[in-house]
Coordinates of C-alpha atoms and ligand atoms in Angstrom, one line a residue:
M1 CA 5.3 17.3 21.6
K2 CA 5.1 14.8 18.9
P3 CA 2.9 15.7 15.9
F4 CA 1.0 12.4 16.2
Q5 CA -0.5 10.1 18.7
I6 CA 0.9 6.6 19.1
S7 CA -1.2 3.9 20.6
K8 CA 0.1 2.2 23.8
E9 CA 0.4 -1.1 22.1
V10 CA 2.5 0.2 19.2
A11 CA 4.7 2.4 21.5
A12 CA 5.4 -0.6 23.7
A13 CA 6.4 -2.8 20.8
L14 CA 8.7 -0.1 19.3
D15 CA 10.3 0.6 22.7
A16 CA 11.0 -3.1 23.1
G17 CA 12.4 -3.5 19.6
K18 CA 9.6 -5.9 18.7
P19 CA 8.3 -6.2 15.1
V20 CA 5.7 -3.6 14.0
V21 CA 4.0 -3.3 10.6
A22 CA 2.2 -0.2 9.4
L23 CA -1.1 -0.5 7.5
E24 CA -2.7 2.2 5.5
S25 CA -6.3 3.5 5.7
T26 CA -7.1 4.7 2.2
I27 CA -7.3 1.1 1.1
I28 CA -10.0 0.7 3.8
S29 CA -11.9 4.0 3.2
H30 CA -11.6 4.3 -0.6
G31 CA -10.1 1.1 -2.0
L32 CA -12.6 -1.5 -0.6
P33 CA -16.4 -1.3 -0.5
R34 CA -18.4 -1.5 2.7
P35 CA -18.9 -3.8 4.6
Q36 CA -16.0 -5.9 3.4
N37 CA -13.6 -3.0 4.2
L38 CA -14.2 -3.2 8.0
A39 CA -13.7 -7.0 8.0
A40 CA -10.5 -6.6 6.0
A41 CA -9.1 -3.9 8.3
I42 CA -9.7 -6.3 11.3
E43 CA -8.4 -9.3 9.5
F44 CA -5.1 -7.6 8.4
E45 CA -4.4 -6.7 12.0
S46 CA -5.1 -10.2 13.2
I47 CA -2.9 -11.8 10.5
L48 CA 0.0 -9.7 12.0
R49 CA -0.9 -10.5 15.7
E50 CA -0.9 -14.2 14.9
Q51 CA 2.7 -13.8 13.8
G52 CA 3.6 -12.0 17.0
V53 CA 3.8 -8.7 15.1
T54 CA 2.1 -5.5 16.3
P55 CA -0.1 -3.8 13.7
A56 CA -0.1 0.0 13.4
T57 CA -3.0 1.1 11.2
I58 CA -2.5 4.7 10.5
A59 CA -5.2 7.4 9.9
I60 CA -5.8 11.0 10.8
L61 CA -8.7 11.4 13.3
D62 CA -10.0 14.9 14.1
G63 CA -6.8 16.4 12.9
I64 CA -4.4 14.2 14.8
P65 CA -2.3 11.5 13.0
Q66 CA -2.9 8.2 14.8
I67 CA -0.2 5.5 14.7
G68 CA -2.2 2.5 15.7
L69 CA -6.0 2.6 16.0
D70 CA -8.3 1.2 18.7
E71 CA -11.5 -0.7 17.7
R72 CA -13.5 2.5 17.4
G73 CA -10.8 4.1 15.2
V74 CA -10.8 1.1 12.8
D75 CA -14.6 1.3 12.6
R76 CA -14.3 5.1 11.8
I77 CA -12.0 4.6 8.8
A78 CA -14.3 1.9 7.5
N79 CA -17.6 3.7 8.0
E80 CA -17.1 7.4 7.9
D81 CA -16.7 9.3 4.7
L82 CA -13.1 10.4 5.2
A83 CA -11.0 12.6 3.0
K84 CA -8.3 10.8 1.0
A85 CA -5.1 12.2 2.6
S86 CA -1.7 12.3 1.0
V87 CA 1.3 13.9 2.6
R88 CA 0.4 17.4 1.6
D89 CA -3.1 17.2 3.1
I90 CA -1.9 16.3 6.7
P91 CA -1.2 19.8 7.9
I92 CA -4.5 21.2 6.5
L93 CA -6.5 18.4 8.2
A94 CA -4.6 19.3 11.4
A95 CA -5.6 22.9 11.1
R96 CA -9.2 22.1 10.4
K97 CA -9.3 19.2 13.0
E98 CA -10.7 17.0 10.3
S99 CA -10.2 13.3 9.7
G100 CA -8.5 11.6 6.7
A101 CA -7.6 8.2 5.4
T102 CA -3.9 8.1 4.6
T103 CA -2.6 7.0 1.3
V104 CA 0.6 4.9 0.9
A105 CA 2.5 8.2 0.8
A106 CA 1.0 9.7 4.0
T107 CA 1.1 6.4 5.8
A108 CA 4.8 5.9 4.9
H109 CA 5.6 9.4 6.0
L110 CA 3.8 9.1 9.4
A111 CA 5.0 5.5 10.1
S112 CA 8.6 6.6 9.4
L113 CA 8.3 9.6 11.8
A114 CA 7.1 7.1 14.4
G115 CA 10.1 4.8 13.8
I116 CA 8.3 2.0 11.9
R117 CA 10.3 0.5 9.1
V118 CA 7.9 -2.0 7.4
F119 CA 4.6 -1.3 5.8
A120 CA 2.0 -3.5 4.0
T121 CA -0.4 -2.4 1.4
G122 CA -2.3 -3.8 -1.6
G123 CA -0.9 -1.8 -4.6
L124 CA 1.4 1.1 -4.7
G125 CA 0.3 4.3 -6.5
G126 CA 2.2 5.1 -9.6
V127 CA 2.3 6.8 -12.9
H128 CA -1.2 7.0 -14.5
R129 CA -1.7 6.2 -18.1
G130 CA -1.6 9.4 -20.1
A131 CA 0.6 11.1 -17.5
N132 CA 2.7 12.5 -20.3
T133 CA -0.1 15.1 -20.7
T134 CA -1.8 15.0 -17.3
F135 CA 1.3 14.8 -15.1
D136 CA -0.7 12.5 -12.9
E137 CA 1.9 10.6 -10.9
S138 CA 1.1 9.4 -7.4
A139 CA 2.9 11.2 -4.5
D140 CA 3.6 7.6 -3.3
L141 CA 6.6 7.6 -5.6
S142 CA 8.2 10.9 -4.6
T143 CA 7.5 10.2 -0.9
L144 CA 9.3 6.8 -1.1
A145 CA 12.3 8.7 -2.5
V146 CA 12.7 10.5 0.9
T147 CA 11.2 8.0 3.4
P148 CA 13.1 5.0 4.7
I149 CA 10.4 2.4 4.9
T150 CA 10.0 -1.0 3.2
V151 CA 6.6 -1.3 1.5
V152 CA 5.3 -4.7 0.6
C153 CA 2.9 -4.5 -2.4
A154 CA 1.6 -6.6 -5.3
G155 CA 3.2 -4.1 -7.7
V156 CA 0.9 -1.4 -9.0
K157 CA -2.6 -1.7 -10.3
S158 CA -2.7 -2.5 -14.0
V159 CA -4.9 0.6 -14.4
L160 CA -1.6 2.5 -14.2
D161 CA 1.3 2.7 -16.6
I162 CA 3.5 0.0 -14.9
S163 CA 6.5 0.5 -17.1
A164 CA 6.6 4.3 -16.5
T165 CA 6.2 3.7 -12.8
L166 CA 9.2 1.4 -12.8
E167 CA 11.2 4.1 -14.7
R168 CA 10.3 6.7 -12.2
L169 CA 11.2 4.5 -9.2
E170 CA 14.6 4.1 -10.9
S171 CA 15.0 7.9 -11.3
L172 CA 14.1 8.4 -7.7
S173 CA 16.7 5.8 -6.5
V174 CA 14.0 3.6 -4.8
P175 CA 15.1 0.0 -4.9
V176 CA 12.5 -2.4 -6.3
I177 CA 13.0 -6.0 -5.1
G178 CA 11.0 -8.9 -6.4
W179 CA 10.0 -11.4 -3.7
Q180 CA 11.4 -14.7 -5.1
T181 CA 10.9 -13.4 -8.6
K182 CA 12.4 -11.1 -11.2
E183 CA 9.2 -10.2 -12.8
F184 CA 7.2 -7.3 -11.5
P185 CA 3.6 -8.3 -10.6
A186 CA 0.5 -6.5 -11.9
F187 CA -1.7 -6.4 -8.8
W188 CA -4.6 -8.7 -9.7
L189 CA -2.3 -10.6 -12.0
N190 CA 0.8 -12.6 -10.9
R191 CA 2.9 -11.2 -13.9
S192 CA 3.2 -8.0 -15.8
G193 CA 5.7 -9.1 -18.4
L194 CA 8.1 -6.5 -17.0
Q195 CA 11.5 -7.6 -15.6
I196 CA 13.1 -6.1 -12.6
D197 CA 16.8 -6.1 -11.8
W198 CA 16.7 -7.8 -8.4
S199 CA 15.0 -10.5 -6.5
L200 CA 15.6 -11.7 -2.9
N201 CA 14.5 -15.1 -1.6
T202 CA 14.6 -14.6 2.2
T203 CA 13.3 -12.0 4.6
D204 CA 16.6 -12.0 6.3
Q205 CA 18.2 -10.8 3.1
I206 CA 15.6 -8.0 2.9
A207 CA 16.4 -7.0 6.4
Q208 CA 20.1 -7.0 5.5
A209 CA 19.4 -4.7 2.5
M210 CA 17.5 -2.3 4.9
K211 CA 20.5 -2.3 7.3
A212 CA 22.9 -1.7 4.4
Q213 CA 20.8 1.2 3.2
D214 CA 21.0 2.8 6.7
E215 CA 24.8 2.3 6.9
L216 CA 25.2 3.9 3.4
G217 CA 23.2 6.9 4.5
H218 CA 20.4 6.2 2.0
N219 CA 17.1 7.7 2.9
Q220 CA 14.9 6.0 0.4
G221 CA 12.2 3.4 0.9
I222 CA 12.3 -0.1 -0.6
V223 CA 9.5 -1.6 -2.7
I224 CA 9.0 -5.3 -2.2
A225 CA 7.0 -6.6 -5.1
N226 CA 5.1 -9.6 -3.9
P227 CA 3.1 -11.4 -6.7
I228 CA -0.3 -12.9 -5.8
P229 CA 0.1 -16.7 -6.1
L230 CA -0.8 -17.9 -9.6
E231 CA -3.7 -20.0 -8.4
L232 CA -5.3 -17.0 -6.7
Q233 CA -4.9 -14.4 -9.5
W234 CA -7.8 -13.0 -11.6
D235 CA -8.4 -14.6 -15.0
P236 CA -6.2 -12.5 -17.4
A237 CA -8.8 -12.4 -20.2
E238 CA -11.6 -11.2 -17.9
H239 CA -9.2 -8.7 -16.3
D240 CA -8.4 -7.2 -19.7
R241 CA -12.1 -7.0 -20.7
V242 CA -13.2 -5.3 -17.4
L243 CA -10.3 -2.8 -17.5
Q244 CA -11.1 -1.6 -21.0
I245 CA -14.7 -0.8 -20.0
A246 CA -13.5 0.9 -16.8
F247 CA -11.3 3.3 -18.7
K248 CA -14.1 4.3 -21.0
A249 CA -16.4 4.8 -18.0
A250 CA -13.8 7.0 -16.2
D251 CA -13.5 9.1 -19.4
A252 CA -17.2 9.4 -19.8
A253 CA -17.6 10.4 -16.1
G254 CA -14.8 13.0 -16.5
V255 CA -13.1 12.0 -13.3
H256 CA -9.6 13.2 -12.8
G257 CA -6.9 13.8 -10.1
K258 CA -7.1 11.9 -6.9
A259 CA -10.7 10.7 -7.7
V260 CA -9.4 8.5 -10.5
T261 CA -8.1 5.6 -8.4
P262 CA -11.2 5.1 -6.2
F263 CA -13.5 5.5 -9.3
L264 CA -11.7 2.8 -11.3
L265 CA -11.5 0.4 -8.3
G266 CA -15.2 0.8 -7.5
F267 CA -16.2 0.4 -11.2
I268 CA -14.0 -2.7 -11.6
V269 CA -15.5 -4.4 -8.5
E270 CA -19.0 -3.8 -9.9
E271 CA -18.2 -4.9 -13.5
S272 CA -16.4 -8.0 -12.3
K273 CA -19.3 -8.9 -9.9
G274 CA -16.9 -8.9 -7.0
R275 CA -14.2 -11.1 -8.4
S276 CA -11.7 -8.2 -8.5
L277 CA -12.5 -7.6 -4.8
E278 CA -11.7 -11.2 -3.9
V279 CA -8.4 -11.0 -5.6
N280 CA -7.7 -7.6 -4.1
L281 CA -8.3 -9.1 -0.6
D282 CA -6.2 -12.1 -1.3
L283 CA -3.2 -10.1 -2.5
A284 CA -3.4 -7.8 0.4
R285 CA -3.5 -10.7 2.9
N286 CA -0.5 -12.1 1.1
N287 CA 1.4 -8.8 1.5
V288 CA 0.5 -8.4 5.2
K289 CA 1.8 -11.9 5.9
L290 CA 5.1 -11.2 4.1
A291 CA 5.5 -7.8 5.8
G292 CA 5.1 -9.5 9.2
Q293 CA 7.9 -11.8 8.3
I294 CA 10.1 -8.9 7.1
A295 CA 9.4 -7.0 10.3
T296 CA 10.4 -10.0 12.4
S297 CA 13.7 -10.4 10.5
W298 CA 14.3 -6.6 10.8
S299 CA 13.7 -6.8 14.6
K300 CA 16.6 -9.3 14.8
V301 CA 19.2 -7.4 12.7
N302 CA 18.3 -4.0 14.2
Ligands
PSU401 N1 -4.1 0.7 -4.8 C1 -5.2 -0.1 -4.4 N2 -6.1 0.4 -3.6 C2 -6.0 1.6 -3.1 C3 -4.8 2.4 -3.4 C4 -3.9 1.9 -4.3 O1 -5.3 -1.2 -4.9 O2 -6.9 2.0 -2.3 C5 -4.7 3.8 -2.8 C6 -3.4 3.8 -2.0 O3 -3.7 4.4 -0.7 C7 -2.4 4.6 -2.8 C8 -3.4 5.6 -3.4 O4 -1.5 5.3 -2.0 O5 -4.5 4.8 -3.8 C9 -2.8 6.3 -4.6 O6 -3.7 7.3 -5.1 P1 -3.2 8.4 -6.1 O7 -3.0 7.7 -7.4 O8 -4.3 9.4 -6.1 O9 -1.9 8.9 -5.5
MN402 MN1 -3.0 11.4 -8.8

């Protein structure tokens, strides 16, 4: 027996070697406010379907990891108060028959178990500012070190320590590839000022890199850093202003651990009067589209 349930649609696509893209549920449950979150979950899936790609939104429902959700499942991740589930939480939720929204780490792990090789998200988790004393580093990084999946993201949120995150990805031997750029993006912003070693310009090249990794016996994921188009990015000065206030608020509220990311994101949406949310949705759409193209290229080389 498989430790997860896979939807008919996703199983059929995988069996036929058709392109499939995994989507996470924490971004829906904890990263975006209601009611925009449900609309976003539905829209991400339809962007893929329009490309002839099968979406596999992943979540844990009543203890069972689900690879591909039906309409009711999508509604549940948007409207129920679900636990935020990283890899280590999956077995506990299984034992308690409880539901959870999967982070990048948990989604990558489950997608990979199901044979899915491409995954779209908004921002990857990373090393938090001050991690030299708190040790707060997302399990997204360590999971990608042992999970062969290509994650398309807009870099990591600028609330994190971007430079330290890139260092950790290097230590973990996770390739970071800029999509048509050698500058790492900063989530809401097109640029972070940090250079990366590699960029690729076509999705066929990305699929070739995935194939070469397999042939070499590498078991890591690949991070595809896909900057939000310049004309869609958040105003940098306003971005800096809002982030400063958000850090002070998080400090004052005493949030720590896995509550930090949702707190900051929620606060930033409020303080920016929804502008950060618009940008967040735009960059996520942009990532889903590119992931669909990569999955299509992958289905041809594989
Ligand atoms: N970045 C976002 N929105 C999110 C997240 C990241 O813009 O909702 C979520 C992802 O699910 C990611 C998780 O895997 O936050 C990382 O949380 P932590 O730092 O607690 O590992
Ligand atoms: Mn953390």
